[in-house]
Coordinates of C-alpha atoms (C1' of nucleotides) in Angstrom, one line a residue:
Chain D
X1 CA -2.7 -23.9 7.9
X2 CA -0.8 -20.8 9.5
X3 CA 2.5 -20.2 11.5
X4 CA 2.2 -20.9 14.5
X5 CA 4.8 -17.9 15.2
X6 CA 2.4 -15.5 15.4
X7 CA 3.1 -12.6 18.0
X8 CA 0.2 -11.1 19.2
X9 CA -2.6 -13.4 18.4
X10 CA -5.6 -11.1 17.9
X11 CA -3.3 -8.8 15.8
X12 CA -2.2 -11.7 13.9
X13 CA -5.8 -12.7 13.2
X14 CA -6.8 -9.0 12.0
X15 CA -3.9 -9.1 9.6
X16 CA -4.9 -12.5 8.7
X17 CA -8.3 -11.1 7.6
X18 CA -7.2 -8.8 5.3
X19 CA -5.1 -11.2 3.7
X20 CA -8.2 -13.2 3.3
X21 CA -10.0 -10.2 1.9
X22 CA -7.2 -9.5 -0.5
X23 CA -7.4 -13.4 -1.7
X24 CA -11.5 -13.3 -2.1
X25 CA -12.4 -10.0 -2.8
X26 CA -15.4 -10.2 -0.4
X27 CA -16.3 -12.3 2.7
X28 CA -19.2 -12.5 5.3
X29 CA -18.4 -12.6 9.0
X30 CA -19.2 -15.9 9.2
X31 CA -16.7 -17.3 6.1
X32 CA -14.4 -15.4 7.5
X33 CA -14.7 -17.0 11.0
X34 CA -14.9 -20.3 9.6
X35 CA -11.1 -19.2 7.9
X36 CA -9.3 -18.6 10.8
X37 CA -10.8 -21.4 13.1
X38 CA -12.4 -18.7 15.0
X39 CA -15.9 -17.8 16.7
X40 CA -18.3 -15.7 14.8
X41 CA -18.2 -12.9 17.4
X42 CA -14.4 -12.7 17.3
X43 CA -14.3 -12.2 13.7
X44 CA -17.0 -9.8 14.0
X45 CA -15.4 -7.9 15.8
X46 CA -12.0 -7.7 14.5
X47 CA -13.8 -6.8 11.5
X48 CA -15.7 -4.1 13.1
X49 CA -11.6 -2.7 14.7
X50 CA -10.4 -3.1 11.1
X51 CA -13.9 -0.9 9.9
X52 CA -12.5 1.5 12.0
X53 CA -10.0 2.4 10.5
X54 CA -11.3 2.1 7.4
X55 CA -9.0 -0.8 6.1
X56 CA -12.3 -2.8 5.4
X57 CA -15.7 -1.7 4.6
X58 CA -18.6 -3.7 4.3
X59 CA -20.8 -3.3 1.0
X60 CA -24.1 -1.7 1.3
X61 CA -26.4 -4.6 0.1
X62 CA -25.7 -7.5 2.4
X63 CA -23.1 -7.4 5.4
X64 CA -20.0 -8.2 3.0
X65 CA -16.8 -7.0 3.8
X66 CA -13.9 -6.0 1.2
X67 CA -10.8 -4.1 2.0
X68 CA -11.1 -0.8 1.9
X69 CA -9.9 2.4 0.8
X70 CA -7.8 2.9 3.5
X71 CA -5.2 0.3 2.2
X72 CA -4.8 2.7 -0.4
X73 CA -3.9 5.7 1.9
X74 CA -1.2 3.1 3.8
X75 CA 0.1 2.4 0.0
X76 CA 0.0 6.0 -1.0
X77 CA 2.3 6.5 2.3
X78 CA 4.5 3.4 1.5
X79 CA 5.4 4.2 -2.3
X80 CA 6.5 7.2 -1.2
X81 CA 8.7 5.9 0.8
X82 CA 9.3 3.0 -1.0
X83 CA 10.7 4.7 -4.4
X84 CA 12.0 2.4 -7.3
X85 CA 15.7 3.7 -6.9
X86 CA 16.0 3.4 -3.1
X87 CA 14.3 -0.1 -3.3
X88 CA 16.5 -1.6 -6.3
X89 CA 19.9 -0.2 -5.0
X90 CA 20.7 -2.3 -2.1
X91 CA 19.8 -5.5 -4.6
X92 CA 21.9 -3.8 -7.4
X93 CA 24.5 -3.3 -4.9
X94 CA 24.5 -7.3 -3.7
X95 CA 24.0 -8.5 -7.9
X96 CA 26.7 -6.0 -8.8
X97 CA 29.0 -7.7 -6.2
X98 CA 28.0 -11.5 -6.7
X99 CA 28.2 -10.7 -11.0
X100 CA 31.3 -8.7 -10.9
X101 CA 29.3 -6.7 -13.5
X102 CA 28.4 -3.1 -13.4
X103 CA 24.4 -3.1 -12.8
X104 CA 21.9 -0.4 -14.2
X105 CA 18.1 0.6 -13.5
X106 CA 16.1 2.4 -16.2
X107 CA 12.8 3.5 -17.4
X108 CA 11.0 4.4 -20.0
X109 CA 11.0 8.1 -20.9
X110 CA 10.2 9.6 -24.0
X111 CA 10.7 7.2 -26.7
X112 CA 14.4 5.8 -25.3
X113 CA 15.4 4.1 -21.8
X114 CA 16.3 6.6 -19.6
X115 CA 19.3 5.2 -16.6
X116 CA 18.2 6.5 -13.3
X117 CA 21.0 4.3 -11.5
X118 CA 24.2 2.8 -11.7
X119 CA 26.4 0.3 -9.5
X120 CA 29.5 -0.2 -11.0
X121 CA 31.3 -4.1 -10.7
X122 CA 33.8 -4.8 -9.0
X123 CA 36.5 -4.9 -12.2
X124 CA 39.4 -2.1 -12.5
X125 CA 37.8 -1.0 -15.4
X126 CA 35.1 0.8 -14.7
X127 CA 32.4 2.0 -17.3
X128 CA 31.7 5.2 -18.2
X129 CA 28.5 6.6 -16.2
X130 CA 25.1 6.0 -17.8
X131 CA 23.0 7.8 -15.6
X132 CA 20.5 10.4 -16.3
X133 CA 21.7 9.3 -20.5
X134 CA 19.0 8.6 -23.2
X135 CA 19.7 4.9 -24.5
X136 CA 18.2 4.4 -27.4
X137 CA 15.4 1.0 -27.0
X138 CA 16.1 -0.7 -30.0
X139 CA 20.1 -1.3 -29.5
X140 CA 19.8 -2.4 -25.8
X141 CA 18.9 -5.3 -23.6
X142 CA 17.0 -2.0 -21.3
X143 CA 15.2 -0.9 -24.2
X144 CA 14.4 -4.3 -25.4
X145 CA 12.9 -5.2 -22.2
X146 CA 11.0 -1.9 -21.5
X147 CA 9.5 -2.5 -24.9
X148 CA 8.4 -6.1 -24.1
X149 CA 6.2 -4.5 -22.0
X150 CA 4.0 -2.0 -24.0
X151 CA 1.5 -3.5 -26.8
X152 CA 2.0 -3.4 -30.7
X153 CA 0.4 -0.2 -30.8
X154 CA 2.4 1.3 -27.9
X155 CA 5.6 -0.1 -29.3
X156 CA 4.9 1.6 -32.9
X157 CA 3.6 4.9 -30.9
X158 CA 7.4 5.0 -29.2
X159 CA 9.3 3.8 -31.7
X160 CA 11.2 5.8 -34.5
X161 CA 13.7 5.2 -37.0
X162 CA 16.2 2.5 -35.9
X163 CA 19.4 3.7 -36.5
X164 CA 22.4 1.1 -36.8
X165 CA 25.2 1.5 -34.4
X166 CA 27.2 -1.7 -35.5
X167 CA 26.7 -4.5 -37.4
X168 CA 24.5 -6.3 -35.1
X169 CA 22.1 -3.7 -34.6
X170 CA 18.6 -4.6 -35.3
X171 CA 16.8 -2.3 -37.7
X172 CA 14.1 -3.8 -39.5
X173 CA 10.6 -3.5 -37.1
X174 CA 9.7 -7.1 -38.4
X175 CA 12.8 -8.2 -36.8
X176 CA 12.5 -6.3 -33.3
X177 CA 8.7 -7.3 -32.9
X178 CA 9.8 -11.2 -32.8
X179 CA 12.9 -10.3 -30.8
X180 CA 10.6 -9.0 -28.7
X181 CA 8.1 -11.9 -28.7
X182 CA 11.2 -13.7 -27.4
X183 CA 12.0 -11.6 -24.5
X184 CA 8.0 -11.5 -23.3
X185 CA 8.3 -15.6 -23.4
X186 CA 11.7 -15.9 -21.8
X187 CA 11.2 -13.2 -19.2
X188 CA 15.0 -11.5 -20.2
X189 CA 16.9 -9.9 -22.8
X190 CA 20.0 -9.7 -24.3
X191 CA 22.1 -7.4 -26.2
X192 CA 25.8 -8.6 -27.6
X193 CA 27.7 -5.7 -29.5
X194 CA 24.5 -3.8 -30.1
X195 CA 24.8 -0.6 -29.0
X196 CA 28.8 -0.6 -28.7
X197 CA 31.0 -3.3 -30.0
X198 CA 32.6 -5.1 -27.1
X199 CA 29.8 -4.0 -25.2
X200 CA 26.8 -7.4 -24.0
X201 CA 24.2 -6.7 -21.7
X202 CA 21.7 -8.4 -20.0
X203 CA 18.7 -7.5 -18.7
X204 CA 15.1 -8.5 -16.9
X205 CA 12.0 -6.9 -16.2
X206 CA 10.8 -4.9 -12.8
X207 CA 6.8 -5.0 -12.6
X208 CA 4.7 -2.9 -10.1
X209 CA 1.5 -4.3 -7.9
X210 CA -0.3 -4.2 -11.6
X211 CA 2.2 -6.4 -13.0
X212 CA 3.3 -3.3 -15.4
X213 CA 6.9 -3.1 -16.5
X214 CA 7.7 0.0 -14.9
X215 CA 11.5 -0.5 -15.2
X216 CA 14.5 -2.8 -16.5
X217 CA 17.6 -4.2 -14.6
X218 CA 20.9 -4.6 -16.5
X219 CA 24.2 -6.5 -15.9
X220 CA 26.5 -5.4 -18.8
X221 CA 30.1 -5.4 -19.4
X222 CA 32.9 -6.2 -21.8
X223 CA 32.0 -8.7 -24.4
X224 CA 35.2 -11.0 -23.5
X225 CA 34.5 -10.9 -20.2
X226 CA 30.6 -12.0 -21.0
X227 CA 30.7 -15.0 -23.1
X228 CA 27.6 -16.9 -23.2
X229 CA 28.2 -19.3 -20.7
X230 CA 29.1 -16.6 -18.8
X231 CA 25.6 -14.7 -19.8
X232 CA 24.0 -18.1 -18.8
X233 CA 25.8 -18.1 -15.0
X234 CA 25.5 -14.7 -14.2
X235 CA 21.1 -14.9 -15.5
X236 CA 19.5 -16.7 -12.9
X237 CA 21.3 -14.0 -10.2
X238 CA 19.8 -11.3 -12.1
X239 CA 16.7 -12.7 -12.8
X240 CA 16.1 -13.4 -9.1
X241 CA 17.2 -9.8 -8.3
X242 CA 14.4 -8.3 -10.6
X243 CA 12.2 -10.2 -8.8
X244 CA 13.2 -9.0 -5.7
X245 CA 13.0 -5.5 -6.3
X246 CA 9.6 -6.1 -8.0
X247 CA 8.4 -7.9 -5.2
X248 CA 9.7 -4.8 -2.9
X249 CA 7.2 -2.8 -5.0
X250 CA 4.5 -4.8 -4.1
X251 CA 4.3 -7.4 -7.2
X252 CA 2.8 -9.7 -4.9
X253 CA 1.2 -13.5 -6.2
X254 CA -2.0 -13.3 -8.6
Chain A
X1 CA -6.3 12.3 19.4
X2 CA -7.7 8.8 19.4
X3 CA -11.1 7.8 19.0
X4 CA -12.3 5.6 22.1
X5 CA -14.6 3.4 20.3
X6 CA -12.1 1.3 19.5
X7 CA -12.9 -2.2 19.5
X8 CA -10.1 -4.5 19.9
X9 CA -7.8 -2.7 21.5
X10 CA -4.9 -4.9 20.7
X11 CA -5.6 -4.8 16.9
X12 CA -6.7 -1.1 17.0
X13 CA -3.0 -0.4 18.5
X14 CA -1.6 -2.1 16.1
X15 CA -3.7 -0.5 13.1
X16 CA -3.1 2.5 14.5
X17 CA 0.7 2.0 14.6
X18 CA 0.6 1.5 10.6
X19 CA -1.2 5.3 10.4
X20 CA 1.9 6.8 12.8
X21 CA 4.2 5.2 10.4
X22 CA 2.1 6.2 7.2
X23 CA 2.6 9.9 8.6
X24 CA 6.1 10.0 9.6
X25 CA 7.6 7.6 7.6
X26 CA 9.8 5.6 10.2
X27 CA 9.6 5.5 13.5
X28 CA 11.6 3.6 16.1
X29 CA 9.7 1.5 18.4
X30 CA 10.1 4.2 21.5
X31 CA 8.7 6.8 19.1
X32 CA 6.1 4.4 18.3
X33 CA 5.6 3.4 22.4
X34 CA 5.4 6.9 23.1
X35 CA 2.6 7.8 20.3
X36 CA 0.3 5.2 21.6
X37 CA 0.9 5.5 24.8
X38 CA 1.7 2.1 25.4
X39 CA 5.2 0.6 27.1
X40 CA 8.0 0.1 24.7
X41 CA 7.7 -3.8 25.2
X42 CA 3.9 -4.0 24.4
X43 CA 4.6 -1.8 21.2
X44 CA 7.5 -4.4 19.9
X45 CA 4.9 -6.9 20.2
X46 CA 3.2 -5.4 17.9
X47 CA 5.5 -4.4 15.3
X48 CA 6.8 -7.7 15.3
X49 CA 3.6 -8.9 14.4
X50 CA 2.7 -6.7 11.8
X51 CA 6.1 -7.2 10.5
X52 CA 5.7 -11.5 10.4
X53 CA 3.1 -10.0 7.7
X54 CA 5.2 -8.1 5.8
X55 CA 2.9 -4.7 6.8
X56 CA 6.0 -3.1 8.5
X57 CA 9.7 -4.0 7.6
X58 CA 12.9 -2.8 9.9
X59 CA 15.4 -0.4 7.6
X60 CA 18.5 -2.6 8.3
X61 CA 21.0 0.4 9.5
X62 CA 19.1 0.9 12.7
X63 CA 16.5 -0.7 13.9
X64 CA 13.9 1.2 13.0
X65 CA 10.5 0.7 11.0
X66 CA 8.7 1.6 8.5
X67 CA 5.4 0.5 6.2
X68 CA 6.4 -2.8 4.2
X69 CA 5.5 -4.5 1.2
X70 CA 2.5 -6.4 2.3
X71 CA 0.7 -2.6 2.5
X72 CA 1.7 -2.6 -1.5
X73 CA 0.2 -6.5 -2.0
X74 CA -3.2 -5.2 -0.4
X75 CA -3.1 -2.4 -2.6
X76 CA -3.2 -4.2 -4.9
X77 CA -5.7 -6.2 -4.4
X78 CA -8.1 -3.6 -3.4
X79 CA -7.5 -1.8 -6.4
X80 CA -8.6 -5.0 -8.1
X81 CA -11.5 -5.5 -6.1
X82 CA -13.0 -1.6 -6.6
X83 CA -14.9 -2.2 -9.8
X84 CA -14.5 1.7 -10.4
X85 CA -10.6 1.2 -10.7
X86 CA -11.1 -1.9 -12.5
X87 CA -12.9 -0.6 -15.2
X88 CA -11.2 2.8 -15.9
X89 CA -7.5 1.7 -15.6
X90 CA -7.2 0.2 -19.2
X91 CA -9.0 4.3 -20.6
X92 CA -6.7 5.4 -18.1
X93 CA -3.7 3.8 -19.7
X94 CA -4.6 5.1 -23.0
X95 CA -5.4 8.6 -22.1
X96 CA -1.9 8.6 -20.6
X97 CA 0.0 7.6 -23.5
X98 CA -2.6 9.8 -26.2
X99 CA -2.0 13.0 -24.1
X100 CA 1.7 11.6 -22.7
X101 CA 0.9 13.4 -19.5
X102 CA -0.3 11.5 -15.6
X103 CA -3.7 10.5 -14.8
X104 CA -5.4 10.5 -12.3
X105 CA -8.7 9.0 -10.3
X106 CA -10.6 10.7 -7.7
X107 CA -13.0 10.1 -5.3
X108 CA -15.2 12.0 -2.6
X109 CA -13.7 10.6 0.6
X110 CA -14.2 13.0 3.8
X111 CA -14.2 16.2 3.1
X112 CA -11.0 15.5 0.5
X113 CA -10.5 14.2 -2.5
X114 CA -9.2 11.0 -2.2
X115 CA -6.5 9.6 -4.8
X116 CA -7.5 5.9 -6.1
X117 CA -5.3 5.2 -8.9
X118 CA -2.6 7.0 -11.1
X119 CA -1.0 5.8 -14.8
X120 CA 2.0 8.5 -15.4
X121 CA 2.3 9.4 -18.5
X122 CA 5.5 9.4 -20.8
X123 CA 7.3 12.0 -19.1
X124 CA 11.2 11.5 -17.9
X125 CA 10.1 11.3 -13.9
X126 CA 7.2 10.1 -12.3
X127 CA 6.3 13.2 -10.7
X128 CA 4.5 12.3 -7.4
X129 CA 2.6 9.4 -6.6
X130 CA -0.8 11.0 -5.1
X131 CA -2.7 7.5 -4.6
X132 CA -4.0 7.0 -1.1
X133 CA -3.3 10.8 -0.7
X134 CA -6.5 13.3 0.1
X135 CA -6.2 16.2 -1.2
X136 CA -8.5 19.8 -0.5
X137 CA -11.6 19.9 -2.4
X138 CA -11.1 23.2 -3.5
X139 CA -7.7 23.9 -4.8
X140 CA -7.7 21.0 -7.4
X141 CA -9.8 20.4 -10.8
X142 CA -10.7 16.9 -9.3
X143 CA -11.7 18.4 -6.3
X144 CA -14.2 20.8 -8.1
X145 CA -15.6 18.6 -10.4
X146 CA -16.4 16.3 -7.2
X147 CA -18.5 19.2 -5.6
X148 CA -20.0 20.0 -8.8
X149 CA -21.6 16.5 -8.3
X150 CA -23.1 17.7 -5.2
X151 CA -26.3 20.2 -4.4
X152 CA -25.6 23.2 -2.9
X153 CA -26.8 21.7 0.6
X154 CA -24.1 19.0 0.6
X155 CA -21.4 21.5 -0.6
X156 CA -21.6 23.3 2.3
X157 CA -21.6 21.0 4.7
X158 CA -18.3 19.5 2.9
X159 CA -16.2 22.5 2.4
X160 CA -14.4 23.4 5.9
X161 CA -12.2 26.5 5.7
X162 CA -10.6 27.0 2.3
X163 CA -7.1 27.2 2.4
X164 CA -4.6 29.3 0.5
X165 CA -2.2 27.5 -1.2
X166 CA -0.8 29.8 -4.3
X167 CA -1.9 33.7 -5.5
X168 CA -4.6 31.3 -7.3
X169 CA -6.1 29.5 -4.9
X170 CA -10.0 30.1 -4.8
X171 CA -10.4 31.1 -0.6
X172 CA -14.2 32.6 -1.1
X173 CA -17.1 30.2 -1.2
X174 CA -18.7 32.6 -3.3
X175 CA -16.1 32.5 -6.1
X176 CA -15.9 28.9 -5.6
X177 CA -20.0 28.4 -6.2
X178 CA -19.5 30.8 -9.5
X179 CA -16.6 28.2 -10.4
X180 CA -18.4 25.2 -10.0
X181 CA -21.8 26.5 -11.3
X182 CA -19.6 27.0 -14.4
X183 CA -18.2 23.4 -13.8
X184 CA -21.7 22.0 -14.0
X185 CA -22.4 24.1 -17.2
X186 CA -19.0 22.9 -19.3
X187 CA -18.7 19.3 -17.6
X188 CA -15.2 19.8 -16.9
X189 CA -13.1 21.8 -14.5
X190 CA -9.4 23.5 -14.7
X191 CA -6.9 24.3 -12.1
X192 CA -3.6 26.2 -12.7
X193 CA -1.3 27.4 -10.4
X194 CA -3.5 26.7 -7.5
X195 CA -2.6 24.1 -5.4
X196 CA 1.1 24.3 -6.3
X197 CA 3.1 26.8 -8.6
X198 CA 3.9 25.2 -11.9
X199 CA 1.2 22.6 -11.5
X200 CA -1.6 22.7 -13.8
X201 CA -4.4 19.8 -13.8
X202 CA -7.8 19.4 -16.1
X203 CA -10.7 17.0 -14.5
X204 CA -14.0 15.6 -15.8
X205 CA -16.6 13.5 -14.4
X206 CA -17.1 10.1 -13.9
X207 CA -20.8 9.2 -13.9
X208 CA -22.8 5.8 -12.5
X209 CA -25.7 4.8 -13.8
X210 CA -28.1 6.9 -12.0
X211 CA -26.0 9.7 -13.0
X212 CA -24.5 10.6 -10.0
X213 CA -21.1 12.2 -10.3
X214 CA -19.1 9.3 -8.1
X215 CA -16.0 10.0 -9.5
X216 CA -13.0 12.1 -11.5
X217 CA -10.8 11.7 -13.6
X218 CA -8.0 14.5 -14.4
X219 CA -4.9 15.1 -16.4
X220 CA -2.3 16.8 -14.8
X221 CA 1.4 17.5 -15.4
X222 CA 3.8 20.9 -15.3
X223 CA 2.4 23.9 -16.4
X224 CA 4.8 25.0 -18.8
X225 CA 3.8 21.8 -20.7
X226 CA 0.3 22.1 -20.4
X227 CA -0.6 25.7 -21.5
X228 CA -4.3 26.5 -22.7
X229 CA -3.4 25.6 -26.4
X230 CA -2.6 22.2 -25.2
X231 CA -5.3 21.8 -22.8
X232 CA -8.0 22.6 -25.4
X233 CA -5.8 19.6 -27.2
X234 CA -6.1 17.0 -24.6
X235 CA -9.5 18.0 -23.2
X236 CA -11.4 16.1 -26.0
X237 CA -9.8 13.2 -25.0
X238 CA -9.8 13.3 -21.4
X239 CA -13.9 14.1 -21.7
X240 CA -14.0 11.4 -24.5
X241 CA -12.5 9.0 -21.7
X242 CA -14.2 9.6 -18.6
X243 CA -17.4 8.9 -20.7
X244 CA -16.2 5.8 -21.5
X245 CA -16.0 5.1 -18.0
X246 CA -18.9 6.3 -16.9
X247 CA -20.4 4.3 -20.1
X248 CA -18.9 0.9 -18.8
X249 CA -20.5 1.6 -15.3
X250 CA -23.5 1.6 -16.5
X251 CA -24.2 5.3 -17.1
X252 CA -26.7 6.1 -20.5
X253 CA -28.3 3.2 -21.0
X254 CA -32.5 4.0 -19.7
Chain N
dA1 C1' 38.7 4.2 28.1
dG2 C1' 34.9 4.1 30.8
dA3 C1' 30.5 5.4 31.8
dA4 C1' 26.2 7.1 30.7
dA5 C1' 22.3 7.3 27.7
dC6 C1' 20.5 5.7 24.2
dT7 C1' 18.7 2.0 21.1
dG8 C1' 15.8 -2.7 20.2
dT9 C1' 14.9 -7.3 22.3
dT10 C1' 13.6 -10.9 25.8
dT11 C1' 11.7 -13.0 30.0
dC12 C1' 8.0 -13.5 33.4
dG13 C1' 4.2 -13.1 36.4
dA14 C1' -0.5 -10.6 37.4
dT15 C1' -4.5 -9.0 35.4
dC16 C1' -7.8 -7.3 32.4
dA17 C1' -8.8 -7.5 27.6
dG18 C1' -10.6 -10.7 24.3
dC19 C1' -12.7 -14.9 23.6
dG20 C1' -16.6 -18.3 23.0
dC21 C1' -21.2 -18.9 24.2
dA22 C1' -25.8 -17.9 23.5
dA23 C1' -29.4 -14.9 22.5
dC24 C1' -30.9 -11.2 19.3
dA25 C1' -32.7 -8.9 15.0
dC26 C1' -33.3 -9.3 10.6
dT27 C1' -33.8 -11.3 5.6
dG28 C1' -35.2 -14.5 2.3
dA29 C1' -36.7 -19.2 1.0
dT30 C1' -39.4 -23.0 1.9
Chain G
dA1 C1' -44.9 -20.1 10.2
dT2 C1' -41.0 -22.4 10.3
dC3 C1' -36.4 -22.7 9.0
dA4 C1' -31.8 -21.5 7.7
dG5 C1' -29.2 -18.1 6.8
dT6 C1' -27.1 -13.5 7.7
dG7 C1' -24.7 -9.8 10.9
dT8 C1' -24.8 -7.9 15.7
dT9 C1' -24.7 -7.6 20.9
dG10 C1' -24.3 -8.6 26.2
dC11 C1' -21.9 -11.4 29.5
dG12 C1' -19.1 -13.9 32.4
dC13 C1' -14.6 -16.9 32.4
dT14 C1' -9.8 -17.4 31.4
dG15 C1' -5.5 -17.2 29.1
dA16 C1' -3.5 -14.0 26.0
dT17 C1' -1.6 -9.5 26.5
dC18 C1' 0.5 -6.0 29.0
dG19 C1' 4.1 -3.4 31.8
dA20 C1' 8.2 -3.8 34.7
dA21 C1' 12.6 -5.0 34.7
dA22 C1' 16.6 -7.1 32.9
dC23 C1' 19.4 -7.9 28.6
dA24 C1' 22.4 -6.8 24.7
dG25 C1' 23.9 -4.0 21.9
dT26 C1' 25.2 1.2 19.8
dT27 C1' 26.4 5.8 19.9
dT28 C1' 27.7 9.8 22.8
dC29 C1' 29.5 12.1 26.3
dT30 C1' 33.2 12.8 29.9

DNA sequence: AGAAACTGTTTCGATCAGCGCAACACTGAT
DNA sequence: ATCAGTGTTGCGCTGATCGAAACAGTTTCT
């Protein structure tokens, strides 16, 4: 049922509770007990420590409990700490190494992707900087991504005119809204000659505690260097790292 | 500094560790021993226990700690549990993308105004996360739209010193009862300039279904982006929202 | 280099905090 | 009125928890 590497056992059993809490929504002293393998009065009053500090509070009509609000000022603390870049770079850092690939995070901003960071791969040719640049969404695996995130009506609000950059471009709207059909099923996107010719990028999807995409990882480099088996090896690392980094941010299960 | 009716002291250390770290960000486990009072030993104990659940994690250059993901994962599930932030987050959503600008909820929490939830809006940088913060009453259109849900009585007793901030902070309560009579009058309130230069905010209620004013919700973003031209734009929207809110909490309905 | 002064971590025995028990107050249903 | 629930509280016993001291590393000073 729980590790048995526990630590401090009545901490461990306060802790436990709010996990509990988090799972339920709502629980009575006595449910709770019967959780943790505990007496009533014990989980009373860990309860009652936890009320304390108002990480639980019990709802007015019958002796409930539910977490309370604050969790929210410990979160408040911790995403301030906790900000996208400084959570994601030590991941980039370890995908850019393990892909050989240069690895970029952006966001959405005004209608394109915007690059907040950058860790280049560990070829001799390195890339020219993207960050702090407006991508256009349309022509890259970023864009395509940050897009699978938003509704149809969001995705027409944001999106302009699609201007062609090469031949592979996509342009028509019909086209991009079942590209990015694809991308919300498969949980990646990818982008070969696109933007730049020579240029393939690949890219997955970073969700906050909502399960929002809030931003998009990217390993991209020269096309003859990324065939698509290549594509297909170097996937499943970045695919892990997005994870990662969204589970840094709090993406937690359910 | 502590409160004595504690509880479990074991757990209450522990919780009380997570609030230390909340303030200063990261804290070694001497720091931490020292705070509480406690011997270094005892206070590793509990670290490591509230790090086996992912509340606290260790920054991997030195051994110190700070507030972990599991604080994020609870979040989240408080949020899901608090049927106010449940039901406004989709209006939220949209009144973030219709005005492009962050929004915010707000509720009375201790003499503060305490930050539930937060959509940012379509601007380049996310420009502070506020959840779990509390913020003066006073000095914020949330804030005054709060006490304008409360009788004169109950201001009072709420309002503590008022605090300058900017040139515009209101400091007199008698300017501040003129403000918020005219709150009550126009059913929304506007801050510029007055809790920080450059930061300009619009608020409106959030009603239950007695009527009660139990919540607000504001739009806020730089000030040279949100002059009075443009507030009079997005204030039909934000007042058109927070209805809907109040609507879907049961609020006009006999 | 070496020592001194810091870290965080581990071991261990004495002791007091925290546990289970049982009684309590209360609500709602039978 | 009785029962079956709830959350809450006082009280002794006991083992989990605490603090001291030793350990294993860094960084800093001499």
């Amino acid at each position: 049922m729980n590790d048995a590497s526990a630590g401090v056992q009545s901490v461990d059993r306060a802790l436990t509770i709010l996990e509990v809490l988090a799972r339920v929504g709502e629980a009575g002293v006595t449910e709770i007990a019967g959780e943790l393998g505990v007496h009533k009065s014990t989980a009373f009053r860990l309860v009652a420590t936890l009320e304390s500090h108002r990480l639980v509070e019990q709802t007015t009509d019958r002796g409930r409990y539910r977490l309370g609000v604050g969790v929210l000022r410990l979160a408040g603390a911790t995403t301030a700490r906790l900000d996208l870049v400084q959570e994601a770079r030590p991941v980039c850092r370890q995908l850019a190494a393990d892909s050989g690939e240069t690895v970029n995070i952006a966001v959405l901003s005004e209608s394109s992707a915007l690059y907040l960071d950058q860790v280049a791969g560990s070829s001799a040719l390195q890339p020219h900087n993207w960050v702090g640049q407006h991508i256009p969404l349309h022509a890259t695996s970023n864009g395509k991504v940050l897009l699978s995130g938003l509704d149809d009506k969001r995705v027409t609000e944001v999106l302009g005119t699609l201007s062609r950059y090469t031949p592979m471009t996509i342009t028509t709207k019909a086209k991009l809204r079942a590209e990015l059909e694809d991308v919300r099923e498969r949980g990646y996107a990818v982008a070969v000659d696109e933007l730049e010719e020579g240029l393939t990028a690949v890219a997955a999807p970073i969700r906050n505690a909502h399960g929002d995409v809030i931003a998009s990882m990217s390993v991209s480099g020269p096309t003859f260097r990324l065939p698509d088996p290549r594509v297909e090896e170097v996937l499943p690392l970045l695919l892990t790292a997005a994870e990662e980094v969204s589970h840094r941010l709090g993406w937690g299960h359910r």
